[in-house]
Structures are given as structure tokens and as C-alpha cells.
């Protein structure tokens, strides 16, 4: 049986991926410092899969602790690295915190893996590495740009660190996954997105507003050059995204790569506007969402959506779930989580 270490495994994307891995018969070991996640998520994972994965509360910026962890798990076949700070705005206020956390953790991880001869790494990256797109849909060959926030830049630098490592070590292989906008929740509604504090992202803000936790949703700008004037993103169901990680691990373990460092975009290929997301949410939930139009948010891109060709052809992965399934599952999870 294969064993995979998942860092950030009780976070939003991590926990859904852990469920998909366990359902494939893979043994999962989680490393997480719970800085933006909740230990109760382990109960959700156990209740869905019948398996409670081994859990280690480790701050990965502590290299000694991480090395000790790998001493126990040197038989791991691969690592999926989600653990990171991810709030775009916050990262501009505290750049050093973000660089230290995200880059030290990655460097310690790679050192630990190399010392223990674990040679397969999946890196959780972001479409933010493309900056303002030069063309649409965005392919993996689209140039990467300096991140518009320290968070985004930490993803770009992280990819570069991994690429240099792969180039320097014959037996180290990695795949970087560039996510577009993951939303939604597991169909059991036992795990989902529950950010600490005020949400930065659209979907949790929408569901928390509908739940009465926030007064109203601010729509950041309606004067973009798009059909309805609001910005366009490529929203992808979290369960589809989780499945892509399973395919990625299989590709590494079965040596199917075309090169030792590969990159895949993970999106649906469909651009949806903020107003389209709200319309879907209102229709699926039967809730009227309090909302107002405000100024654009600094650093927001007008429009981005992914090319799906490479993920489909090489990874054999295609998204299956649509926007209505994303918004309705996000709402069901919010209600269940808040006992509404
Ligand atoms: N939006 C609102 N109101 C809100 C929140 C968001 O109108 O309260 C709008 C944004 O302006 C944007 C869209 O909803 O047009 C999506 O915003 P999100 O914050 O949910 O997502 P972003 O596309 O801004 O951010 C995502 C990831 C980041 C990543 C970034 C760039 O969450 O990790 O894409 O690729 F850095």
C-alpha cells in the first residue's frame, strides 16, 4: 500500500484531497500546525472514510521537528505540500512572515525528503503566478510574472526552488499544480471551507452573508470590460480538484512523467463572473443575498480562466462538476457547520 504525507492536510484543499487519497486505498499521514485549520476536520475525514489518518502537529519552519517526523516516515512514497499562509491582502502587510513561513517550510521539506530519500513531491501552486494574463485561456506555457502579492510571489519562488532542486538531483521528481479558484464542499457536507476571521475569498463571504454572519457582500467593481461588468474567474469544485491530486500522485508513482518537473493548471476552462456566482448561489439556496457594488479591489485581475488541455491529455483529469454544484454544496456545508 502506498503512503503519502500530506502537509496542510486538515486545511480546505488538503482535507478534501486526504479523503480522495484514502478512498483510493492510500495511507495518509498529515502534518499541519492548525494555524488556519481546525482539528475537528479529522473527525469529518474519519466519518466520511472510516479512517482516522495519523496526525502530527508540526510547524514546518522548524527543520529539526520535520526531520524527526521523516525519521518516522522514511517509507513514504510521496509528499503533497499544501501547508502555507495564503491571504493575499495580509501578505502585503506582513511580507516577511509570508516568505519565512512559506519558503522556510518548503526548504525544510525538500531537505527532509532528500535526506530520507523520498523523491516525489506535489506542490500546491496557484494561477496567481501568471499575473495579469497576456492571453486566454491561460496555458501552462504562459509566462509567469513576479507575484502581485508576497503570497503569490512565494508560490512563484517556491516553484523555482523546486525546479532547481529537480535539475540538481537525478532522482527527485515534482509536479506543481496551479489552481484557479477552488470552491464548494464534499457532498457529505462533513468537511468544507471555514476560514478563520473575515473571509477574503468570494464563496465563503457569500455563504457567511447568507448565514447572517456578515451584513452584506461587497461586489468589488462592476466596471470591468466583461459582459456584466464584474470580474471573471475559473471556479473549480473542490472535489474535482482533490481528484486531480490523486491522479498526480499516481503519475509520479507510476513514472509517467514527460520530465522530472511538470506543471498542470487545474481549472474548468469556464470563466464565470461574480454576478453569475451570486445568481447560481441565490437560485440553488433560495436565499436572497444582501449585496452592494463597491470599488474594485487593489490587485484584482479582470479576467482569468484556464486551458484544460494539458491536464486532460497528460494527467487524464477533467473536471466534472458545475457551478450550481459548487454553490449549493458550499451553502449546505455552511448551514451544517453552523447548525442552521
Ligand atoms: N470578490 C468580491 N467580493 C468579495 C470577495 C471577492 O466581489 O467579498 C470578487 C473578487 O474581486 C474577484 C472574485 O470575487 O473578482 C474572486 O475573488 P477571490 O478572492 O475569491 O479569488 P481571487 O481570484 O482574487 O484569488 C484567487 C485565490 C488566491 C490567488 C488569486 C490569484 O484565492 O489564492 O486567485 O490567482 F492568489
mmCIF file of C-alpha atoms and ligand atoms in Angstrom:
data_model
loop_
_atom_site.group_PDB
_atom_site.id
_atom_site.type_symbol
_atom_site.label_atom_id
_atom_site.label_comp_id
_atom_site.label_asym_id
_atom_site.label_seq_id
_atom_site.Cartn_x
_atom_site.Cartn_y
_atom_site.Cartn_z
ATOM 1 C CA UNK A 1 0.000 0.000 0.000
ATOM 2 C CA UNK A 2 1.341 3.443 -0.869
ATOM 3 C CA UNK A 3 1.931 6.005 1.821
ATOM 4 C CA UNK A 4 1.591 9.732 1.177
ATOM 5 C CA UNK A 5 2.468 12.565 3.551
ATOM 6 C CA UNK A 6 0.037 15.481 3.225
ATOM 7 C CA UNK A 7 1.180 18.785 4.720
ATOM 8 C CA UNK A 8 -1.692 21.127 5.459
ATOM 9 C CA UNK A 9 -3.889 18.029 5.378
ATOM 10 C CA UNK A 10 -6.643 19.423 7.568
ATOM 11 C CA UNK A 11 -6.915 22.649 5.575
ATOM 12 C CA UNK A 12 -9.567 23.237 2.929
ATOM 13 C CA UNK A 13 -7.926 21.706 -0.137
ATOM 14 C CA UNK A 14 -5.810 19.342 1.956
ATOM 15 C CA UNK A 15 -8.731 17.680 3.738
ATOM 16 C CA UNK A 16 -10.670 17.007 0.530
ATOM 17 C CA UNK A 17 -7.536 15.552 -1.017
ATOM 18 C CA UNK A 18 -6.939 13.344 2.039
ATOM 19 C CA UNK A 19 -10.448 11.911 1.602
ATOM 20 C CA UNK A 20 -9.812 11.158 -2.092
ATOM 21 C CA UNK A 21 -6.446 9.515 -1.313
ATOM 22 C CA UNK A 22 -7.901 7.322 1.443
ATOM 23 C CA UNK A 23 -10.742 6.306 -0.861
ATOM 24 C CA UNK A 24 -8.058 5.105 -3.324
ATOM 25 C CA UNK A 25 -6.568 2.889 -0.612
ATOM 26 C CA UNK A 26 -3.582 5.128 0.062
ATOM 27 C CA UNK A 27 -2.251 5.504 3.622
ATOM 28 C CA UNK A 28 -2.174 9.171 4.559
ATOM 29 C CA UNK A 29 -0.080 10.875 7.230
ATOM 30 C CA UNK A 30 -0.940 14.514 7.947
ATOM 31 C CA UNK A 31 1.364 17.323 9.050
ATOM 32 C CA UNK A 32 -0.397 20.578 9.992
ATOM 33 C CA UNK A 33 0.157 23.339 12.553
ATOM 34 C CA UNK A 34 -3.538 24.343 12.613
ATOM 35 C CA UNK A 35 -2.740 28.000 12.006
ATOM 36 C CA UNK A 36 -5.669 28.288 9.608
ATOM 37 C CA UNK A 37 -7.369 24.934 10.114
ATOM 38 C CA UNK A 38 -9.317 23.045 12.722
ATOM 39 C CA UNK A 39 -8.538 19.704 14.335
ATOM 40 C CA UNK A 40 -12.254 18.767 14.108
ATOM 41 C CA UNK A 41 -11.688 18.306 10.392
ATOM 42 C CA UNK A 42 -10.081 14.976 11.317
ATOM 43 C CA UNK A 43 -13.491 13.840 12.624
ATOM 44 C CA UNK A 44 -15.037 14.796 9.286
ATOM 45 C CA UNK A 45 -12.388 12.844 7.375
ATOM 46 C CA UNK A 46 -12.893 9.825 9.644
ATOM 47 C CA UNK A 47 -16.653 9.991 9.363
ATOM 48 C CA UNK A 48 -16.510 10.035 5.533
ATOM 49 C CA UNK A 49 -13.796 7.422 5.023
ATOM 50 C CA UNK A 50 -13.869 5.288 8.189
ATOM 51 C CA UNK A 51 -10.166 6.015 8.575
ATOM 52 C CA UNK A 52 -8.564 8.471 11.007
ATOM 53 C CA UNK A 53 -5.240 9.395 9.454
ATOM 54 C CA UNK A 54 -2.155 9.767 11.625
ATOM 55 C CA UNK A 55 -1.764 13.438 12.514
ATOM 56 C CA UNK A 56 1.330 15.433 13.527
ATOM 57 C CA UNK A 57 1.072 18.993 14.860
ATOM 58 C CA UNK A 58 4.286 20.394 13.395
ATOM 59 C CA UNK A 59 5.323 23.885 12.365
ATOM 60 C CA UNK A 60 7.330 23.093 9.259
ATOM 61 C CA UNK A 61 9.555 26.130 9.671
ATOM 62 C CA UNK A 62 11.146 24.063 12.468
ATOM 63 C CA UNK A 63 13.522 21.893 10.458
ATOM 64 C CA UNK A 64 14.519 19.743 13.442
ATOM 65 C CA UNK A 65 10.939 18.706 14.129
ATOM 66 C CA UNK A 66 10.361 17.981 10.463
ATOM 67 C CA UNK A 67 13.491 15.818 10.221
ATOM 68 C CA UNK A 68 12.325 13.871 13.264
ATOM 69 C CA UNK A 69 8.975 13.385 11.573
ATOM 70 C CA UNK A 70 10.618 11.986 8.457
ATOM 71 C CA UNK A 71 12.720 9.622 10.594
ATOM 72 C CA UNK A 72 9.377 8.013 11.467
ATOM 73 C CA UNK A 73 8.039 8.091 7.917
ATOM 74 C CA UNK A 74 11.019 7.463 5.651
ATOM 75 C CA UNK A 75 8.928 4.810 3.898
ATOM 76 C CA UNK A 76 6.597 7.485 2.468
ATOM 77 C CA UNK A 77 6.270 7.292 -1.318
ATOM 78 C CA UNK A 78 5.350 10.921 -1.903
ATOM 79 C CA UNK A 79 4.569 14.232 -0.248
ATOM 80 C CA UNK A 80 1.761 16.624 -1.184
ATOM 81 C CA UNK A 81 2.658 20.040 0.161
ATOM 82 C CA UNK A 82 -0.335 22.284 0.901
ATOM 83 C CA UNK A 83 0.791 23.881 4.163
ATOM 84 C CA UNK A 84 1.161 27.620 3.605
ATOM 85 C CA UNK A 85 -0.205 31.003 4.555
ATOM 86 C CA UNK A 86 -2.491 32.191 1.764
ATOM 87 C CA UNK A 87 -4.232 35.513 2.472
ATOM 88 C CA UNK A 88 -3.307 37.844 -0.390
ATOM 89 C CA UNK A 89 -4.020 41.161 1.422
ATOM 90 C CA UNK A 90 -2.473 40.056 4.705
ATOM 91 C CA UNK A 91 0.677 39.010 2.874
ATOM 92 C CA UNK A 92 1.201 42.586 1.655
ATOM 93 C CA UNK A 93 1.015 43.775 5.288
ATOM 94 C CA UNK A 94 3.371 41.069 6.570
ATOM 95 C CA UNK A 95 5.639 40.058 3.689
ATOM 96 C CA UNK A 96 8.450 38.615 5.811
ATOM 97 C CA UNK A 97 6.037 36.438 7.767
ATOM 98 C CA UNK A 98 4.737 35.023 4.486
ATOM 99 C CA UNK A 99 8.135 34.490 2.888
ATOM 100 C CA UNK A 100 9.560 32.964 6.060
ATOM 101 C CA UNK A 101 6.620 30.660 6.591
ATOM 102 C CA UNK A 102 6.042 29.539 3.025
ATOM 103 C CA UNK A 103 9.665 29.335 1.876
ATOM 104 C CA UNK A 104 11.345 28.006 5.038
ATOM 105 C CA UNK A 105 8.689 25.304 5.249
ATOM 106 C CA UNK A 106 9.307 24.291 1.639
ATOM 107 C CA UNK A 107 13.092 24.301 2.022
ATOM 108 C CA UNK A 108 12.907 22.240 5.226
ATOM 109 C CA UNK A 109 10.538 19.862 3.485
ATOM 110 C CA UNK A 110 12.819 19.320 0.498
ATOM 111 C CA UNK A 111 15.834 18.833 2.782
ATOM 112 C CA UNK A 112 13.903 16.324 4.873
ATOM 113 C CA UNK A 113 12.703 14.452 1.804
ATOM 114 C CA UNK A 114 16.176 14.306 0.260
ATOM 115 C CA UNK A 115 17.794 13.165 3.488
ATOM 116 C CA UNK A 116 15.261 10.345 3.737
ATOM 117 C CA UNK A 117 15.303 9.529 0.025
ATOM 118 C CA UNK A 118 11.683 10.412 -0.593
ATOM 119 C CA UNK A 119 11.697 11.546 -4.177
ATOM 120 C CA UNK A 120 8.143 12.506 -5.218
ATOM 121 C CA UNK A 121 6.710 15.933 -4.454
ATOM 122 C CA UNK A 122 3.370 17.501 -5.393
ATOM 123 C CA UNK A 123 3.354 21.276 -4.888
ATOM 124 C CA UNK A 124 0.258 23.317 -4.271
ATOM 125 C CA UNK A 125 0.695 26.359 -6.512
ATOM 126 C CA UNK A 126 -1.641 29.000 -7.853
ATOM 127 C CA UNK A 127 -2.739 30.632 -11.074
ATOM 128 C CA UNK A 128 -1.546 33.823 -9.424
ATOM 129 C CA UNK A 129 1.927 33.017 -10.857
ATOM 130 C CA UNK A 130 0.596 34.142 -14.265
ATOM 131 C CA UNK A 131 -0.119 37.691 -13.049
ATOM 132 C CA UNK A 132 -2.345 39.688 -15.395
ATOM 133 C CA UNK A 133 -2.812 37.261 -18.282
ATOM 134 C CA UNK A 134 -1.345 38.063 -21.703
ATOM 135 C CA UNK A 135 -3.829 35.699 -23.346
ATOM 136 C CA UNK A 136 -6.817 33.487 -22.536
ATOM 137 C CA UNK A 137 -7.344 30.667 -21.837
ATOM 138 C CA UNK A 138 -4.140 30.501 -19.824
ATOM 139 C CA UNK A 139 -1.888 27.600 -20.794
ATOM 140 C CA UNK A 140 0.981 26.283 -18.695
ATOM 141 C CA UNK A 141 3.387 27.883 -21.181
ATOM 142 C CA UNK A 142 2.018 31.333 -20.404
ATOM 143 C CA UNK A 143 4.882 33.384 -18.915
ATOM 144 C CA UNK A 144 5.000 33.588 -15.129
ATOM 145 C CA UNK A 145 5.397 37.002 -13.567
ATOM 146 C CA UNK A 146 6.551 38.410 -10.282
ATOM 147 C CA UNK A 147 3.677 37.751 -7.881
ATOM 148 C CA UNK A 148 1.378 40.710 -7.290
ATOM 149 C CA UNK A 149 1.435 39.926 -3.568
ATOM 150 C CA UNK A 150 4.097 38.385 -1.330
ATOM 151 C CA UNK A 151 1.795 35.364 -1.060
ATOM 152 C CA UNK A 152 1.657 34.998 -4.851
ATOM 153 C CA UNK A 153 5.369 35.608 -5.129
ATOM 154 C CA UNK A 154 6.066 32.898 -2.527
ATOM 155 C CA UNK A 155 4.297 30.440 -4.848
ATOM 156 C CA UNK A 156 6.361 31.559 -7.830
ATOM 157 C CA UNK A 157 9.630 31.377 -5.872
ATOM 158 C CA UNK A 158 8.523 28.022 -4.422
ATOM 159 C CA UNK A 159 8.135 26.608 -7.917
ATOM 160 C CA UNK A 160 11.576 27.916 -8.856
ATOM 161 C CA UNK A 161 13.164 26.333 -5.768
ATOM 162 C CA UNK A 162 11.568 23.012 -6.686
ATOM 163 C CA UNK A 163 12.619 23.254 -10.336
ATOM 164 C CA UNK A 164 16.237 23.955 -9.333
ATOM 165 C CA UNK A 165 16.143 21.001 -6.939
ATOM 166 C CA UNK A 166 14.824 18.671 -9.642
ATOM 167 C CA UNK A 167 17.518 19.886 -12.045
ATOM 168 C CA UNK A 168 20.225 19.231 -9.494
ATOM 169 C CA UNK A 169 19.146 15.779 -8.332
ATOM 170 C CA UNK A 170 18.585 12.914 -10.711
ATOM 171 C CA UNK A 171 16.088 11.097 -8.533
ATOM 172 C CA UNK A 172 13.935 13.996 -7.319
ATOM 173 C CA UNK A 173 10.650 14.443 -9.189
ATOM 174 C CA UNK A 174 7.951 17.039 -8.735
ATOM 175 C CA UNK A 175 4.662 18.213 -10.145
ATOM 176 C CA UNK A 176 3.351 21.701 -9.498
ATOM 177 C CA UNK A 177 -0.410 22.210 -9.627
ATOM 178 C CA UNK A 178 -1.608 25.714 -10.407
ATOM 179 C CA UNK A 179 -5.105 26.094 -9.014
ATOM 180 C CA UNK A 180 -7.623 28.549 -10.325
ATOM 181 C CA UNK A 181 -10.492 29.240 -7.860
ATOM 182 C CA UNK A 182 -11.464 26.204 -5.768
ATOM 183 C CA UNK A 183 -14.881 26.459 -4.082
ATOM 184 C CA UNK A 184 -17.602 24.111 -2.798
ATOM 185 C CA UNK A 185 -17.595 21.268 -0.300
ATOM 186 C CA UNK A 186 -17.611 17.481 -0.044
ATOM 187 C CA UNK A 187 -21.092 16.049 -0.849
ATOM 188 C CA UNK A 188 -21.342 14.620 2.686
ATOM 189 C CA UNK A 189 -21.027 18.233 3.955
ATOM 190 C CA UNK A 190 -18.753 16.873 6.680
ATOM 191 C CA UNK A 191 -15.780 18.907 5.502
ATOM 192 C CA UNK A 192 -15.667 22.242 3.679
ATOM 193 C CA UNK A 193 -14.172 25.705 3.755
ATOM 194 C CA UNK A 194 -14.262 27.586 7.066
ATOM 195 C CA UNK A 195 -11.656 30.330 7.090
ATOM 196 C CA UNK A 196 -10.649 31.945 10.375
ATOM 197 C CA UNK A 197 -11.832 35.552 10.690
ATOM 198 C CA UNK A 198 -13.317 37.598 7.871
ATOM 199 C CA UNK A 199 -13.127 35.663 4.598
ATOM 200 C CA UNK A 200 -11.004 37.132 1.814
ATOM 201 C CA UNK A 201 -12.465 34.976 -0.894
ATOM 202 C CA UNK A 202 -15.802 35.285 -2.636
ATOM 203 C CA UNK A 203 -17.538 31.984 -1.846
ATOM 204 C CA UNK A 204 -17.076 31.877 1.949
ATOM 205 C CA UNK A 205 -18.091 35.543 2.070
ATOM 206 C CA UNK A 206 -21.259 34.705 0.144
ATOM 207 C CA UNK A 207 -22.209 31.760 2.364
ATOM 208 C CA UNK A 208 -21.401 33.646 5.583
ATOM 209 C CA UNK A 209 -23.527 36.579 4.402
ATOM 210 C CA UNK A 210 -26.431 34.256 3.655
ATOM 211 C CA UNK A 211 -25.937 32.697 7.099
ATOM 212 C CA UNK A 212 -26.250 36.153 8.685
ATOM 213 C CA UNK A 213 -22.656 36.264 9.933
ATOM 214 C CA UNK A 214 -21.760 39.116 7.537
ATOM 215 C CA UNK A 215 -24.076 42.025 6.771
ATOM 216 C CA UNK A 216 -23.721 42.152 3.013
ATOM 217 C CA UNK A 217 -21.458 41.088 0.197
ATOM 218 C CA UNK A 218 -19.381 43.794 -1.476
ATOM 219 C CA UNK A 219 -19.050 43.186 -5.195
ATOM 220 C CA UNK A 220 -15.622 44.562 -5.996
ATOM 221 C CA UNK A 221 -16.269 46.566 -9.176
ATOM 222 C CA UNK A 222 -18.880 46.412 -11.939
ATOM 223 C CA UNK A 223 -16.949 48.448 -14.487
ATOM 224 C CA UNK A 224 -14.680 45.722 -15.848
ATOM 225 C CA UNK A 225 -14.593 45.049 -19.560
ATOM 226 C CA UNK A 226 -16.680 41.865 -19.208
ATOM 227 C CA UNK A 227 -20.278 41.096 -20.322
ATOM 228 C CA UNK A 228 -21.860 42.088 -16.971
ATOM 229 C CA UNK A 229 -19.025 44.348 -15.765
ATOM 230 C CA UNK A 230 -17.891 42.085 -12.891
ATOM 231 C CA UNK A 231 -14.599 40.186 -12.839
ATOM 232 C CA UNK A 232 -14.322 36.689 -14.268
ATOM 233 C CA UNK A 233 -12.652 33.665 -12.661
ATOM 234 C CA UNK A 234 -12.411 29.944 -13.303
ATOM 235 C CA UNK A 235 -14.199 28.380 -10.313
ATOM 236 C CA UNK A 236 -13.455 24.714 -9.775
ATOM 237 C CA UNK A 237 -15.244 22.267 -7.473
ATOM 238 C CA UNK A 238 -13.043 21.220 -4.555
ATOM 239 C CA UNK A 239 -13.909 17.538 -5.094
ATOM 240 C CA UNK A 240 -12.718 17.709 -8.715
ATOM 241 C CA UNK A 241 -9.552 19.425 -7.524
ATOM 242 C CA UNK A 242 -8.955 16.717 -4.912
ATOM 243 C CA UNK A 243 -9.313 14.013 -7.590
ATOM 244 C CA UNK A 244 -6.633 15.754 -9.656
ATOM 245 C CA UNK A 245 -4.197 15.285 -6.763
ATOM 246 C CA UNK A 246 -4.809 11.547 -6.747
ATOM 247 C CA UNK A 247 -4.067 11.419 -10.483
ATOM 248 C CA UNK A 248 -0.930 13.477 -9.891
ATOM 249 C CA UNK A 249 0.364 11.122 -7.198
ATOM 250 C CA UNK A 250 -0.346 8.141 -9.466
ATOM 251 C CA UNK A 251 1.560 9.826 -12.309
ATOM 252 C CA UNK A 252 4.601 10.286 -10.064
ATOM 253 C CA UNK A 253 4.489 6.800 -8.571
ATOM 254 C CA UNK A 254 3.965 5.126 -11.931
ATOM 255 C CA UNK A 255 6.786 7.135 -13.554
ATOM 256 C CA UNK A 256 4.557 8.526 -16.283
ATOM 257 C CA UNK A 257 6.134 11.964 -16.364
ATOM 258 C CA UNK A 258 7.486 13.525 -19.532
ATOM 259 C CA UNK A 259 10.072 15.374 -17.474
ATOM 260 C CA UNK A 260 11.031 15.335 -13.804
ATOM 261 C CA UNK A 261 9.359 18.694 -13.189
ATOM 262 C CA UNK A 262 5.908 19.135 -14.623
ATOM 263 C CA UNK A 263 3.237 21.787 -14.276
ATOM 264 C CA UNK A 264 -0.520 21.458 -14.624
ATOM 265 C CA UNK A 265 -3.247 24.073 -14.465
ATOM 266 C CA UNK A 266 -6.318 22.942 -12.580
ATOM 267 C CA UNK A 267 -9.457 24.732 -13.691
ATOM 268 C CA UNK A 268 -12.628 24.002 -15.637
ATOM 269 C CA UNK A 269 -11.833 26.195 -18.633
ATOM 270 C CA UNK A 270 -15.066 28.128 -17.961
ATOM 271 C CA UNK A 271 -14.923 31.754 -16.880
ATOM 272 C CA UNK A 272 -17.748 32.915 -14.589
ATOM 273 C CA UNK A 273 -18.423 36.440 -13.347
ATOM 274 C CA UNK A 274 -19.074 37.462 -9.747
ATOM 275 C CA UNK A 275 -22.728 38.125 -10.672
ATOM 276 C CA UNK A 276 -23.030 34.652 -12.231
ATOM 277 C CA UNK A 277 -21.743 33.095 -8.999
ATOM 278 C CA UNK A 278 -24.277 35.106 -6.976
ATOM 279 C CA UNK A 279 -27.092 34.173 -9.363
ATOM 280 C CA UNK A 280 -26.245 30.478 -9.058
ATOM 281 C CA UNK A 281 -25.989 30.738 -5.272
ATOM 282 C CA UNK A 282 -29.354 32.515 -4.929
ATOM 283 C CA UNK A 283 -31.098 30.037 -7.217
ATOM 284 C CA UNK A 284 -29.614 26.944 -5.551
ATOM 285 C CA UNK A 285 -30.062 28.160 -1.960
ATOM 286 C CA UNK A 286 -33.335 30.023 -2.325
ATOM 287 C CA UNK A 287 -31.675 32.857 -0.361
ATOM 288 C CA UNK A 288 -31.627 36.488 -1.471
ATOM 289 C CA UNK A 289 -28.108 37.703 -0.870
ATOM 290 C CA UNK A 290 -27.665 41.221 0.595
ATOM 291 C CA UNK A 291 -25.151 42.892 -1.704
ATOM 292 C CA UNK A 292 -23.745 46.197 -2.895
ATOM 293 C CA UNK A 293 -21.353 47.316 -5.611
ATOM 294 C CA UNK A 294 -18.125 48.868 -4.351
ATOM 295 C CA UNK A 295 -14.839 49.970 -5.908
ATOM 296 C CA UNK A 296 -12.507 47.442 -7.456
ATOM 297 C CA UNK A 297 -10.190 45.621 -5.055
ATOM 298 C CA UNK A 298 -6.494 46.501 -5.456
ATOM 299 C CA UNK A 299 -4.543 43.927 -7.395
ATOM 300 C CA UNK A 300 -7.588 42.134 -8.856
ATOM 301 C CA UNK A 301 -7.283 40.861 -12.409
ATOM 302 C CA UNK A 302 -10.181 41.488 -14.795
ATOM 303 C CA UNK A 303 -10.468 38.033 -16.198
ATOM 304 C CA UNK A 304 -8.735 34.671 -15.946
ATOM 305 C CA UNK A 305 -9.578 31.128 -16.915
ATOM 306 C CA UNK A 306 -7.551 28.045 -17.595
ATOM 307 C CA UNK A 307 -6.723 25.959 -20.580
ATOM 308 C CA UNK A 308 -7.669 22.391 -19.665
ATOM 309 C CA UNK A 309 -5.775 20.697 -22.482
ATOM 310 C CA UNK A 310 -2.622 19.567 -20.696
ATOM 311 C CA UNK A 311 -4.402 18.262 -17.594
ATOM 312 C CA UNK A 312 -6.856 16.405 -19.800
ATOM 313 C CA UNK A 313 -4.281 14.929 -22.216
ATOM 314 C CA UNK A 314 -1.369 14.166 -19.889
ATOM 315 C CA UNK A 315 -2.904 13.800 -16.447
ATOM 316 C CA UNK A 316 -6.086 12.180 -17.716
ATOM 317 C CA UNK A 317 -8.097 14.508 -15.486
ATOM 318 C CA UNK A 318 -11.163 16.554 -16.371
ATOM 319 C CA UNK A 319 -13.418 18.493 -14.050
ATOM 320 C CA UNK A 320 -16.938 17.064 -13.835
ATOM 321 C CA UNK A 321 -18.943 19.323 -11.527
ATOM 322 C CA UNK A 322 -20.543 22.630 -12.497
ATOM 323 C CA UNK A 323 -21.108 25.986 -10.810
ATOM 324 C CA UNK A 324 -24.506 25.021 -9.343
ATOM 325 C CA UNK A 325 -22.952 22.017 -7.599
ATOM 326 C CA UNK A 326 -20.204 24.281 -6.277
ATOM 327 C CA UNK A 327 -22.506 26.963 -4.843
ATOM 328 C CA UNK A 328 -25.094 24.534 -3.447
ATOM 329 C CA UNK A 329 -22.509 22.350 -1.708
ATOM 330 C CA UNK A 330 -20.803 25.430 -0.240
ATOM 331 C CA UNK A 331 -24.168 26.511 1.195
ATOM 332 C CA UNK A 332 -25.096 23.087 2.548
ATOM 333 C CA UNK A 333 -21.726 22.882 4.286
ATOM 334 C CA UNK A 334 -22.088 26.387 5.756
ATOM 335 C CA UNK A 335 -25.529 25.511 7.159
ATOM 336 C CA UNK A 336 -24.378 22.212 8.585
ATOM 337 C CA UNK A 337 -21.205 23.676 10.057
ATOM 338 C CA UNK A 338 -23.186 26.453 11.765
ATOM 339 C CA UNK A 339 -26.067 24.148 12.669
ATOM 340 C CA UNK A 340 -28.548 26.373 10.792
HETATM 341 N N1 LIG B 1 -14.914 39.284 -4.793
HETATM 342 C C1 LIG B 1 -15.935 40.163 -4.496
HETATM 343 N N2 LIG B 1 -16.265 40.330 -3.177
HETATM 344 C C2 LIG B 1 -15.659 39.659 -2.170
HETATM 345 C C3 LIG B 1 -14.618 38.739 -2.485
HETATM 346 C C4 LIG B 1 -14.274 38.597 -3.819
HETATM 347 O O1 LIG B 1 -16.516 40.796 -5.372
HETATM 348 O O2 LIG B 1 -16.010 39.874 -0.995
HETATM 349 C C5 LIG B 1 -14.550 39.076 -6.207
HETATM 350 C C6 LIG B 1 -13.104 39.424 -6.499
HETATM 351 O O3 LIG B 1 -12.975 40.788 -6.801
HETATM 352 C C7 LIG B 1 -12.816 38.507 -7.682
HETATM 353 C C8 LIG B 1 -13.689 37.285 -7.412
HETATM 354 O O4 LIG B 1 -14.685 37.709 -6.479
HETATM 355 O O5 LIG B 1 -13.249 39.097 -8.857
HETATM 356 C C9 LIG B 1 -12.914 36.138 -6.804
HETATM 357 O O6 LIG B 1 -12.220 36.611 -5.666
HETATM 358 P P1 LIG B 1 -11.481 35.641 -4.651
HETATM 359 O O7 LIG B 1 -10.881 36.491 -3.587
HETATM 360 O O8 LIG B 1 -12.399 34.548 -4.238
HETATM 361 O O9 LIG B 1 -10.386 34.952 -5.558
HETATM 362 P P2 LIG B 1 -9.163 35.617 -6.338
HETATM 363 O O10 LIG B 1 -9.337 35.237 -7.758
HETATM 364 O O11 LIG B 1 -8.952 37.035 -6.029
HETATM 365 O O12 LIG B 1 -7.995 34.862 -5.607
HETATM 366 C C10 LIG B 1 -7.639 33.596 -6.016
HETATM 367 C C11 LIG B 1 -7.002 32.797 -4.891
HETATM 368 C C12 LIG B 1 -5.686 33.382 -4.490
HETATM 369 C C13 LIG B 1 -4.833 33.668 -5.688
HETATM 370 C C14 LIG B 1 -5.613 34.522 -6.661
HETATM 371 C C15 LIG B 1 -4.882 34.887 -7.918
HETATM 372 O O13 LIG B 1 -7.838 32.758 -3.754
HETATM 373 O O14 LIG B 1 -5.007 32.439 -3.673
HETATM 374 O O15 LIG B 1 -6.768 33.794 -7.044
HETATM 375 O O16 LIG B 1 -4.771 33.769 -8.746
HETATM 376 F F1 LIG B 1 -3.708 34.348 -5.332
#
